[in-house]
Amino acid sequence: MNPLPPLNSPDVSTAAAASGALPSRIVIASRESRLAMWQAEHVRERLGSLYPATEFVILGMSTRGDQILDRPLSAIGGKGLFIKELEVAMQEGRADLAVHSMKDVPMEMPPGFTLGAIPARENPADAFVSSRYSSLDELPDGARVGTSSLRRAAQLRARYPRLEIHALRGNLDTRLRKLDEGQYEAIILAAAGLIRLGLSARIRALLPSQVSLPAPGQGALGIEIPENRPELAQMVAALDDPSTAHCVRAERAFSRALGGSCQVPLGAHANFDEEGRLLLRGFVASVDGSRCVEDELRALPEQDEILGRTLAQILRDRGAGKILEELIAAAPSDPPGD
């Protein structure tokens, strides 16, 4: 995302309104899951408070990623399936912008679209959720743990080989229901989603990054807009949080340089150290978790994307390149069908 001029001063909406540049109605596209709708409503409320003369409405949509629940995301085309229909709605003029979880946004934005803002991040950690146990260490041998990502599965297999890791698809409520029905002894979810929906009490433990390094962009929202809508860029830029944006750009640059997708067990998380520098941690692992290459690197915040690419190259040189070659060779040769 190219940095935009700082527009989050109290005078922005007033000046734009005076110039007549503000649209009278904005349609926000969103997936229809409860969490996605919460995120869209959150953005709608924030924009509505900044631009009271504009009507903001939400268009809920079902995506292919929501509809196909019997196969892992890595087998059906990846997380881009969660946003394709929303982009089509923008292309056809049925929606003006879309709100996404940043970890669901492909590393390469499709032509004609850009990220207009990345608001302040919620807790990026993975959460341990269980009805009977308080931590991964308490789980008995052979306990079934459900997770939706190769990233989490690889890290769990590496650190807890005595556990059985099973695929878990569906929206957040569906995953919790499957846990409560006894299909799993525990499941691993993004803490941010639980917190946003008022379900913090379901979190038994937050997993430290040494156990489960988050996905790039985890906990952050992204506002996607068409590139040819400068008036939208001006409006949504008021929600951009520079610190979060620096972190997410570094994480995404790291993932992009390594071909990050649902087929690659990869994690990245950036934050600021005591001296105000950007600290980026990243890893690449084999699917079974038997091999893992990880490291960390620091840079100035304005070097966020360079930081991500540099750390990616360091990991490639240390063996991640070989792991990636094997993952590509093992991947299905035919793309998922429509």
PDB file of N, CA, C and O in Angstrom, residues 185-257:
ATOM      1  N   GLU A 185     -10.674 -31.853  21.161  1.00  0.00           N
ATOM      2  CA  GLU A 185     -10.373 -31.511  22.555  1.00  0.00           C
ATOM      3  C   GLU A 185     -10.019 -30.034  22.685  1.00  0.00           C
ATOM      4  O   GLU A 185     -10.181 -29.427  23.747  1.00  0.00           O
ATOM      5  N   ALA A 186      -9.511 -29.466  21.596  1.00  0.00           N
ATOM      6  CA  ALA A 186      -9.146 -28.046  21.591  1.00  0.00           C
ATOM      7  C   ALA A 186      -9.108 -27.574  20.147  1.00  0.00           C
ATOM      8  O   ALA A 186      -8.958 -28.370  19.213  1.00  0.00           O
ATOM      9  N   ILE A 187      -9.260 -26.279  19.970  1.00  0.00           N
ATOM     10  CA  ILE A 187      -9.084 -25.679  18.655  1.00  0.00           C
ATOM     11  C   ILE A 187      -8.222 -24.430  18.815  1.00  0.00           C
ATOM     12  O   ILE A 187      -8.130 -23.848  19.906  1.00  0.00           O
ATOM     13  N   ILE A 188      -7.587 -24.037  17.718  1.00  0.00           N
ATOM     14  CA  ILE A 188      -6.754 -22.834  17.720  1.00  0.00           C
ATOM     15  C   ILE A 188      -7.401 -21.820  16.792  1.00  0.00           C
ATOM     16  O   ILE A 188      -7.664 -22.107  15.619  1.00  0.00           O
ATOM     17  N   LEU A 189      -7.667 -20.624  17.319  1.00  0.00           N
ATOM     18  CA  LEU A 189      -8.304 -19.557  16.565  1.00  0.00           C
ATOM     19  C   LEU A 189      -7.500 -18.269  16.715  1.00  0.00           C
ATOM     20  O   LEU A 189      -6.702 -18.129  17.643  1.00  0.00           O
ATOM     21  N   ALA A 190      -7.750 -17.325  15.821  1.00  0.00           N
ATOM     22  CA  ALA A 190      -7.168 -15.997  15.998  1.00  0.00           C
ATOM     23  C   ALA A 190      -7.858 -15.312  17.175  1.00  0.00           C
ATOM     24  O   ALA A 190      -9.089 -15.261  17.245  1.00  0.00           O
ATOM     25  N   ALA A 191      -7.075 -14.804  18.104  1.00  0.00           N
ATOM     26  CA  ALA A 191      -7.649 -14.146  19.278  1.00  0.00           C
ATOM     27  C   ALA A 191      -8.486 -12.938  18.882  1.00  0.00           C
ATOM     28  O   ALA A 191      -9.505 -12.642  19.522  1.00  0.00           O
ATOM     29  N   ALA A 192      -8.087 -12.237  17.832  1.00  0.00           N
ATOM     30  CA  ALA A 192      -8.769 -10.995  17.454  1.00  0.00           C
ATOM     31  C   ALA A 192     -10.249 -11.217  17.198  1.00  0.00           C
ATOM     32  O   ALA A 192     -11.092 -10.413  17.610  1.00  0.00           O
ATOM     33  N   GLY A 193     -10.583 -12.297  16.496  1.00  0.00           N
ATOM     34  CA  GLY A 193     -11.983 -12.555  16.186  1.00  0.00           C
ATOM     35  C   GLY A 193     -12.816 -12.796  17.425  1.00  0.00           C
ATOM     36  O   GLY A 193     -13.952 -12.300  17.542  1.00  0.00           O
ATOM     37  N   LEU A 194     -12.272 -13.551  18.348  1.00  0.00           N
ATOM     38  CA  LEU A 194     -12.985 -13.823  19.600  1.00  0.00           C
ATOM     39  C   LEU A 194     -13.182 -12.539  20.410  1.00  0.00           C
ATOM     40  O   LEU A 194     -14.255 -12.290  20.966  1.00  0.00           O
ATOM     41  N   ILE A 195     -12.157 -11.717  20.456  1.00  0.00           N
ATOM     42  CA  ILE A 195     -12.243 -10.465  21.207  1.00  0.00           C
ATOM     43  C   ILE A 195     -13.287  -9.546  20.585  1.00  0.00           C
ATOM     44  O   ILE A 195     -14.124  -8.951  21.284  1.00  0.00           O
ATOM     45  N   ARG A 196     -13.263  -9.430  19.267  1.00  0.00           N
ATOM     46  CA  ARG A 196     -14.179  -8.514  18.587  1.00  0.00           C
ATOM     47  C   ARG A 196     -15.635  -8.918  18.771  1.00  0.00           C
ATOM     48  O   ARG A 196     -16.520  -8.071  18.806  1.00  0.00           O
ATOM     49  N   LEU A 197     -15.896 -10.210  18.889  1.00  0.00           N
ATOM     50  CA  LEU A 197     -17.271 -10.676  19.043  1.00  0.00           C
ATOM     51  C   LEU A 197     -17.681 -10.837  20.503  1.00  0.00           C
ATOM     52  O   LEU A 197     -18.732 -11.408  20.798  1.00  0.00           O
ATOM     53  N   GLY A 198     -16.858 -10.337  21.410  1.00  0.00           N
ATOM     54  CA  GLY A 198     -17.208 -10.422  22.824  1.00  0.00           C
ATOM     55  C   GLY A 198     -17.082 -11.818  23.393  1.00  0.00           C
ATOM     56  O   GLY A 198     -17.747 -12.156  24.380  1.00  0.00           O
ATOM     57  N   LEU A 199     -16.225 -12.650  22.788  1.00  0.00           N
ATOM     58  CA  LEU A 199     -16.057 -14.036  23.220  1.00  0.00           C
ATOM     59  C   LEU A 199     -14.697 -14.276  23.879  1.00  0.00           C
ATOM     60  O   LEU A 199     -14.170 -15.384  23.851  1.00  0.00           O
ATOM     61  N   SER A 200     -14.158 -13.250  24.496  1.00  0.00           N
ATOM     62  CA  SER A 200     -12.844 -13.385  25.136  1.00  0.00           C
ATOM     63  C   SER A 200     -12.823 -14.482  26.192  1.00  0.00           C
ATOM     64  O   SER A 200     -11.782 -15.095  26.446  1.00  0.00           O
ATOM     65  N   ALA A 201     -13.989 -14.740  26.819  1.00  0.00           N
ATOM     66  CA  ALA A 201     -14.052 -15.767  27.866  1.00  0.00           C
ATOM     67  C   ALA A 201     -13.766 -17.161  27.311  1.00  0.00           C
ATOM     68  O   ALA A 201     -13.427 -18.068  28.080  1.00  0.00           O
ATOM     69  N   ARG A 202     -13.905 -17.351  25.992  1.00  0.00           N
ATOM     70  CA  ARG A 202     -13.612 -18.659  25.406  1.00  0.00           C
ATOM     71  C   ARG A 202     -12.109 -18.905  25.285  1.00  0.00           C
ATOM     72  O   ARG A 202     -11.673 -20.031  25.053  1.00  0.00           O
ATOM     73  N   ILE A 203     -11.314 -17.861  25.399  1.00  0.00           N
ATOM     74  CA  ILE A 203      -9.861 -18.003  25.274  1.00  0.00           C
ATOM     75  C   ILE A 203      -9.293 -18.551  26.573  1.00  0.00           C
ATOM     76  O   ILE A 203      -9.360 -17.905  27.622  1.00  0.00           O
ATOM     77  N   ARG A 204      -8.730 -19.758  26.519  1.00  0.00           N
ATOM     78  CA  ARG A 204      -8.096 -20.337  27.710  1.00  0.00           C
ATOM     79  C   ARG A 204      -6.656 -19.886  27.848  1.00  0.00           C
ATOM     80  O   ARG A 204      -6.120 -19.795  28.952  1.00  0.00           O
ATOM     81  N   ALA A 205      -6.005 -19.603  26.711  1.00  0.00           N
ATOM     82  CA  ALA A 205      -4.623 -19.127  26.744  1.00  0.00           C
ATOM     83  C   ALA A 205      -4.285 -18.477  25.409  1.00  0.00           C
ATOM     84  O   ALA A 205      -4.785 -18.897  24.363  1.00  0.00           O
ATOM     85  N   LEU A 206      -3.472 -17.432  25.468  1.00  0.00           N
ATOM     86  CA  LEU A 206      -2.913 -16.843  24.263  1.00  0.00           C
ATOM     87  C   LEU A 206      -1.579 -17.519  23.985  1.00  0.00           C
ATOM     88  O   LEU A 206      -0.737 -17.628  24.884  1.00  0.00           O
ATOM     89  N   LEU A 207      -1.378 -17.982  22.778  1.00  0.00           N
ATOM     90  CA  LEU A 207      -0.146 -18.696  22.451  1.00  0.00           C
ATOM     91  C   LEU A 207       0.971 -17.699  22.186  1.00  0.00           C
ATOM     92  O   LEU A 207       0.826 -16.812  21.329  1.00  0.00           O
ATOM     93  N   PRO A 208       2.088 -17.816  22.891  1.00  0.00           N
ATOM     94  CA  PRO A 208       3.211 -16.908  22.627  1.00  0.00           C
ATOM     95  C   PRO A 208       3.757 -17.136  21.223  1.00  0.00           C
ATOM     96  O   PRO A 208       3.593 -18.221  20.637  1.00  0.00           O
ATOM     97  N   SER A 209       4.399 -16.111  20.673  1.00  0.00           N
ATOM     98  CA  SER A 209       4.900 -16.218  19.298  1.00  0.00           C
ATOM     99  C   SER A 209       5.950 -17.316  19.158  1.00  0.00           C
ATOM    100  O   SER A 209       6.152 -17.852  18.078  1.00  0.00           O
ATOM    101  N   GLN A 210       6.612 -17.691  20.262  1.00  0.00           N
ATOM    102  CA  GLN A 210       7.586 -18.779  20.194  1.00  0.00           C
ATOM    103  C   GLN A 210       6.912 -20.125  19.942  1.00  0.00           C
ATOM    104  O   GLN A 210       7.529 -21.061  19.452  1.00  0.00           O
ATOM    105  N   VAL A 211       5.622 -20.210  20.266  1.00  0.00           N
ATOM    106  CA  VAL A 211       4.857 -21.439  20.048  1.00  0.00           C
ATOM    107  C   VAL A 211       4.091 -21.383  18.740  1.00  0.00           C
ATOM    108  O   VAL A 211       4.060 -22.353  17.976  1.00  0.00           O
ATOM    109  N   SER A 212       3.463 -20.240  18.468  1.00  0.00           N
ATOM    110  CA  SER A 212       2.669 -20.098  17.250  1.00  0.00           C
ATOM    111  C   SER A 212       2.816 -18.667  16.740  1.00  0.00           C
ATOM    112  O   SER A 212       2.130 -17.758  17.199  1.00  0.00           O
ATOM    113  N   LEU A 213       3.734 -18.486  15.809  1.00  0.00           N
ATOM    114  CA  LEU A 213       3.924 -17.161  15.220  1.00  0.00           C
ATOM    115  C   LEU A 213       2.724 -16.849  14.330  1.00  0.00           C
ATOM    116  O   LEU A 213       2.327 -17.676  13.503  1.00  0.00           O
ATOM    117  N   PRO A 214       2.126 -15.667  14.469  1.00  0.00           N
ATOM    118  CA  PRO A 214       0.893 -15.370  13.731  1.00  0.00           C
ATOM    119  C   PRO A 214       1.092 -15.313  12.218  1.00  0.00           C
ATOM    120  O   PRO A 214       2.215 -15.234  11.712  1.00  0.00           O
ATOM    121  N   ALA A 215      -0.029 -15.309  11.511  1.00  0.00           N
ATOM    122  CA  ALA A 215      -0.019 -15.121  10.065  1.00  0.00           C
ATOM    123  C   ALA A 215       0.236 -13.655   9.745  1.00  0.00           C
ATOM    124  O   ALA A 215      -0.107 -12.766  10.532  1.00  0.00           O
ATOM    125  N   PRO A 216       0.823 -13.364   8.586  1.00  0.00           N
ATOM    126  CA  PRO A 216       0.984 -11.958   8.188  1.00  0.00           C
ATOM    127  C   PRO A 216      -0.361 -11.244   8.187  1.00  0.00           C
ATOM    128  O   PRO A 216      -1.346 -11.722   7.625  1.00  0.00           O
ATOM    129  N   GLY A 217      -0.405 -10.106   8.863  1.00  0.00           N
ATOM    130  CA  GLY A 217      -1.632  -9.312   8.900  1.00  0.00           C
ATOM    131  C   GLY A 217      -2.653  -9.742   9.927  1.00  0.00           C
ATOM    132  O   GLY A 217      -3.704  -9.108  10.051  1.00  0.00           O
ATOM    133  N   GLN A 218      -2.371 -10.793  10.684  1.00  0.00           N
ATOM    134  CA  GLN A 218      -3.371 -11.293  11.632  1.00  0.00           C
ATOM    135  C   GLN A 218      -3.738 -10.219  12.662  1.00  0.00           C
ATOM    136  O   GLN A 218      -2.879  -9.543  13.209  1.00  0.00           O
ATOM    137  N   GLY A 219      -5.034 -10.075  12.913  1.00  0.00           N
ATOM    138  CA  GLY A 219      -5.510  -9.088  13.875  1.00  0.00           C
ATOM    139  C   GLY A 219      -5.788  -7.723  13.282  1.00  0.00           C
ATOM    140  O   GLY A 219      -6.370  -6.864  13.941  1.00  0.00           O
ATOM    141  N   ALA A 220      -5.376  -7.520  12.020  1.00  0.00           N
ATOM    142  CA  ALA A 220      -5.567  -6.219  11.376  1.00  0.00           C
ATOM    143  C   ALA A 220      -6.679  -6.298  10.333  1.00  0.00           C
ATOM    144  O   ALA A 220      -6.918  -7.355   9.739  1.00  0.00           O
ATOM    145  N   LEU A 221      -7.350  -5.179  10.104  1.00  0.00           N
ATOM    146  CA  LEU A 221      -8.349  -5.057   9.062  1.00  0.00           C
ATOM    147  C   LEU A 221      -7.761  -4.291   7.885  1.00  0.00           C
ATOM    148  O   LEU A 221      -6.854  -3.471   8.050  1.00  0.00           O
ATOM    149  N   GLY A 222      -8.292  -4.544   6.709  1.00  0.00           N
ATOM    150  CA  GLY A 222      -7.895  -3.803   5.527  1.00  0.00           C
ATOM    151  C   GLY A 222      -9.125  -3.283   4.811  1.00  0.00           C
ATOM    152  O   GLY A 222     -10.134  -3.981   4.711  1.00  0.00           O
ATOM    153  N   ILE A 223      -9.057  -2.062   4.335  1.00  0.00           N
ATOM    154  CA  ILE A 223     -10.147  -1.471   3.563  1.00  0.00           C
ATOM    155  C   ILE A 223      -9.695  -1.402   2.111  1.00  0.00           C
ATOM    156  O   ILE A 223      -8.774  -0.646   1.769  1.00  0.00           O
ATOM    157  N   GLU A 224     -10.316  -2.209   1.264  1.00  0.00           N
ATOM    158  CA  GLU A 224      -9.963  -2.283  -0.147  1.00  0.00           C
ATOM    159  C   GLU A 224     -10.866  -1.367  -0.956  1.00  0.00           C
ATOM    160  O   GLU A 224     -12.084  -1.334  -0.742  1.00  0.00           O
ATOM    161  N   ILE A 225     -10.252  -0.637  -1.888  1.00  0.00           N
ATOM    162  CA  ILE A 225     -11.004   0.287  -2.735  1.00  0.00           C
ATOM    163  C   ILE A 225     -10.520   0.163  -4.175  1.00  0.00           C
ATOM    164  O   ILE A 225      -9.397  -0.279  -4.423  1.00  0.00           O
ATOM    165  N   PRO A 226     -11.332   0.557  -5.141  1.00  0.00           N
ATOM    166  CA  PRO A 226     -10.856   0.625  -6.526  1.00  0.00           C
ATOM    167  C   PRO A 226      -9.801   1.726  -6.655  1.00  0.00           C
ATOM    168  O   PRO A 226      -9.917   2.787  -6.039  1.00  0.00           O
ATOM    169  N   GLU A 227      -8.796   1.471  -7.474  1.00  0.00           N
ATOM    170  CA  GLU A 227      -7.722   2.452  -7.636  1.00  0.00           C
ATOM    171  C   GLU A 227      -8.210   3.753  -8.277  1.00  0.00           C
ATOM    172  O   GLU A 227      -7.583   4.801  -8.088  1.00  0.00           O
ATOM    173  N   ASN A 228      -9.295   3.675  -9.017  1.00  0.00           N
ATOM    174  CA  ASN A 228      -9.760   4.862  -9.735  1.00  0.00           C
ATOM    175  C   ASN A 228     -10.779   5.680  -8.951  1.00  0.00           C
ATOM    176  O   ASN A 228     -11.564   6.433  -9.530  1.00  0.00           O
ATOM    177  N   ARG A 229     -10.767   5.512  -7.613  1.00  0.00           N
ATOM    178  CA  ARG A 229     -11.702   6.262  -6.763  1.00  0.00           C
ATOM    179  C   ARG A 229     -10.927   7.122  -5.759  1.00  0.00           C
ATOM    180  O   ARG A 229     -10.856   6.815  -4.572  1.00  0.00           O
ATOM    181  N   PRO A 230     -10.330   8.236  -6.210  1.00  0.00           N
ATOM    182  CA  PRO A 230      -9.539   9.069  -5.301  1.00  0.00           C
ATOM    183  C   PRO A 230     -10.347   9.633  -4.140  1.00  0.00           C
ATOM    184  O   PRO A 230      -9.813   9.872  -3.055  1.00  0.00           O
ATOM    185  N   GLU A 231     -11.650   9.860  -4.359  1.00  0.00           N
ATOM    186  CA  GLU A 231     -12.472  10.395  -3.268  1.00  0.00           C
ATOM    187  C   GLU A 231     -12.615   9.370  -2.146  1.00  0.00           C
ATOM    188  O   GLU A 231     -12.661   9.726  -0.957  1.00  0.00           O
ATOM    189  N   LEU A 232     -12.645   8.067  -2.493  1.00  0.00           N
ATOM    190  CA  LEU A 232     -12.683   7.022  -1.470  1.00  0.00           C
ATOM    191  C   LEU A 232     -11.345   6.933  -0.747  1.00  0.00           C
ATOM    192  O   LEU A 232     -11.303   6.737   0.468  1.00  0.00           O
ATOM    193  N   ALA A 233     -10.261   7.051  -1.503  1.00  0.00           N
ATOM    194  CA  ALA A 233      -8.933   7.026  -0.882  1.00  0.00           C
ATOM    195  C   ALA A 233      -8.810   8.116   0.164  1.00  0.00           C
ATOM    196  O   ALA A 233      -8.275   7.908   1.259  1.00  0.00           O
ATOM    197  N   GLN A 234      -9.338   9.303  -0.155  1.00  0.00           N
ATOM    198  CA  GLN A 234      -9.281  10.410   0.788  1.00  0.00           C
ATOM    199  C   GLN A 234     -10.104  10.121   2.034  1.00  0.00           C
ATOM    200  O   GLN A 234      -9.671  10.395   3.160  1.00  0.00           O
ATOM    201  N   MET A 235     -11.282   9.523   1.845  1.00  0.00           N
ATOM    202  CA  MET A 235     -12.160   9.268   2.983  1.00  0.00           C
ATOM    203  C   MET A 235     -11.592   8.206   3.919  1.00  0.00           C
ATOM    204  O   MET A 235     -11.509   8.404   5.128  1.00  0.00           O
ATOM    205  N   VAL A 236     -11.194   7.060   3.374  1.00  0.00           N
ATOM    206  CA  VAL A 236     -10.794   5.947   4.239  1.00  0.00           C
ATOM    207  C   VAL A 236      -9.412   6.150   4.839  1.00  0.00           C
ATOM    208  O   VAL A 236      -9.080   5.534   5.862  1.00  0.00           O
ATOM    209  N   ALA A 237      -8.594   7.031   4.236  1.00  0.00           N
ATOM    210  CA  ALA A 237      -7.263   7.272   4.786  1.00  0.00           C
ATOM    211  C   ALA A 237      -7.324   7.790   6.215  1.00  0.00           C
ATOM    212  O   ALA A 237      -6.371   7.642   6.979  1.00  0.00           O
ATOM    213  N   ALA A 238      -8.461   8.389   6.582  1.00  0.00           N
ATOM    214  CA  ALA A 238      -8.615   8.890   7.952  1.00  0.00           C
ATOM    215  C   ALA A 238      -8.596   7.759   8.974  1.00  0.00           C
ATOM    216  O   ALA A 238      -8.364   7.990  10.162  1.00  0.00           O
ATOM    217  N   LEU A 239      -8.837   6.506   8.545  1.00  0.00           N
ATOM    218  CA  LEU A 239      -8.846   5.360   9.460  1.00  0.00           C
ATOM    219  C   LEU A 239      -7.508   4.653   9.523  1.00  0.00           C
ATOM    220  O   LEU A 239      -7.332   3.718  10.298  1.00  0.00           O
ATOM    221  N   ASP A 240      -6.561   5.055   8.695  1.00  0.00           N
ATOM    222  CA  ASP A 240      -5.273   4.362   8.642  1.00  0.00           C
ATOM    223  C   ASP A 240      -4.466   4.601   9.908  1.00  0.00           C
ATOM    224  O   ASP A 240      -4.384   5.727  10.407  1.00  0.00           O
ATOM    225  N   ASP A 241      -3.895   3.537  10.459  1.00  0.00           N
ATOM    226  CA  ASP A 241      -3.020   3.637  11.631  1.00  0.00           C
ATOM    227  C   ASP A 241      -1.593   3.390  11.165  1.00  0.00           C
ATOM    228  O   ASP A 241      -1.251   2.256  10.794  1.00  0.00           O
ATOM    229  N   PRO A 242      -0.727   4.408  11.146  1.00  0.00           N
ATOM    230  CA  PRO A 242       0.611   4.253  10.573  1.00  0.00           C
ATOM    231  C   PRO A 242       1.438   3.131  11.204  1.00  0.00           C
ATOM    232  O   PRO A 242       2.126   2.389  10.491  1.00  0.00           O
ATOM    233  N   SER A 243       1.366   2.979  12.522  1.00  0.00           N
ATOM    234  CA  SER A 243       2.162   1.934  13.177  1.00  0.00           C
ATOM    235  C   SER A 243       1.732   0.544  12.716  1.00  0.00           C
ATOM    236  O   SER A 243       2.562  -0.314  12.374  1.00  0.00           O
ATOM    237  N   THR A 244       0.403   0.309  12.710  1.00  0.00           N
ATOM    238  CA  THR A 244      -0.094  -0.977  12.241  1.00  0.00           C
ATOM    239  C   THR A 244       0.259  -1.188  10.780  1.00  0.00           C
ATOM    240  O   THR A 244       0.669  -2.285  10.373  1.00  0.00           O
ATOM    241  N   ALA A 245       0.122  -0.134   9.971  1.00  0.00           N
ATOM    242  CA  ALA A 245       0.399  -0.257   8.540  1.00  0.00           C
ATOM    243  C   ALA A 245       1.851  -0.632   8.287  1.00  0.00           C
ATOM    244  O   ALA A 245       2.148  -1.463   7.426  1.00  0.00           O
ATOM    245  N   HIS A 246       2.781  -0.029   9.034  1.00  0.00           N
ATOM    246  CA  HIS A 246       4.200  -0.394   8.884  1.00  0.00           C
ATOM    247  C   HIS A 246       4.405  -1.879   9.188  1.00  0.00           C
ATOM    248  O   HIS A 246       5.105  -2.586   8.447  1.00  0.00           O
ATOM    249  N   CYS A 247       3.817  -2.341  10.276  1.00  0.00           N
ATOM    250  CA  CYS A 247       3.979  -3.747  10.659  1.00  0.00           C
ATOM    251  C   CYS A 247       3.406  -4.679   9.599  1.00  0.00           C
ATOM    252  O   CYS A 247       4.048  -5.656   9.198  1.00  0.00           O
ATOM    253  N   VAL A 248       2.202  -4.379   9.161  1.00  0.00           N
ATOM    254  CA  VAL A 248       1.539  -5.253   8.195  1.00  0.00           C
ATOM    255  C   VAL A 248       2.258  -5.234   6.852  1.00  0.00           C
ATOM    256  O   VAL A 248       2.401  -6.270   6.191  1.00  0.00           O
ATOM    257  N   ARG A 249       2.759  -4.079   6.432  1.00  0.00           N
ATOM    258  CA  ARG A 249       3.502  -4.023   5.168  1.00  0.00           C
ATOM    259  C   ARG A 249       4.767  -4.874   5.233  1.00  0.00           C
ATOM    260  O   ARG A 249       5.118  -5.556   4.268  1.00  0.00           O
ATOM    261  N   ALA A 250       5.461  -4.841   6.381  1.00  0.00           N
ATOM    262  CA  ALA A 250       6.663  -5.665   6.534  1.00  0.00           C
ATOM    263  C   ALA A 250       6.314  -7.148   6.474  1.00  0.00           C
ATOM    264  O   ALA A 250       6.987  -7.942   5.802  1.00  0.00           O
ATOM    265  N   GLU A 251       5.246  -7.533   7.167  1.00  0.00           N
ATOM    266  CA  GLU A 251       4.829  -8.945   7.187  1.00  0.00           C
ATOM    267  C   GLU A 251       4.419  -9.418   5.796  1.00  0.00           C
ATOM    268  O   GLU A 251       4.780 -10.520   5.367  1.00  0.00           O
ATOM    269  N   ARG A 252       3.664  -8.589   5.089  1.00  0.00           N
ATOM    270  CA  ARG A 252       3.204  -8.977   3.763  1.00  0.00           C
ATOM    271  C   ARG A 252       4.347  -9.006   2.753  1.00  0.00           C
ATOM    272  O   ARG A 252       4.368  -9.862   1.851  1.00  0.00           O
ATOM    273  N   ALA A 253       5.300  -8.104   2.879  1.00  0.00           N
ATOM    274  CA  ALA A 253       6.452  -8.126   1.980  1.00  0.00           C
ATOM    275  C   ALA A 253       7.266  -9.400   2.188  1.00  0.00           C
ATOM    276  O   ALA A 253       7.765 -10.001   1.228  1.00  0.00           O
ATOM    277  N   PHE A 254       7.402  -9.817   3.439  1.00  0.00           N
ATOM    278  CA  PHE A 254       8.095 -11.074   3.756  1.00  0.00           C
ATOM    279  C   PHE A 254       7.376 -12.245   3.100  1.00  0.00           C
ATOM    280  O   PHE A 254       7.988 -13.075   2.406  1.00  0.00           O
ATOM    281  N   SER A 255       6.071 -12.313   3.282  1.00  0.00           N
ATOM    282  CA  SER A 255       5.294 -13.410   2.716  1.00  0.00           C
ATOM    283  C   SER A 255       5.309 -13.380   1.189  1.00  0.00           C
ATOM    284  O   SER A 255       5.466 -14.416   0.530  1.00  0.00           O
ATOM    285  N   ARG A 256       5.164 -12.194   0.619  1.00  0.00           N
ATOM    286  CA  ARG A 256       5.154 -12.057  -0.840  1.00  0.00           C
ATOM    287  C   ARG A 256       6.473 -12.540  -1.445  1.00  0.00           C
ATOM    288  O   ARG A 256       6.479 -13.221  -2.469  1.00  0.00           O
ATOM    289  N   ALA A 257       7.581 -12.214  -0.795  1.00  0.00           N
ATOM    290  CA  ALA A 257       8.889 -12.607  -1.311  1.00  0.00           C
ATOM    291  C   ALA A 257       9.103 -14.114  -1.259  1.00  0.00           C
ATOM    292  O   ALA A 257       9.941 -14.651  -1.984  1.00  0.00           O
TER     293      ALA A 257
END
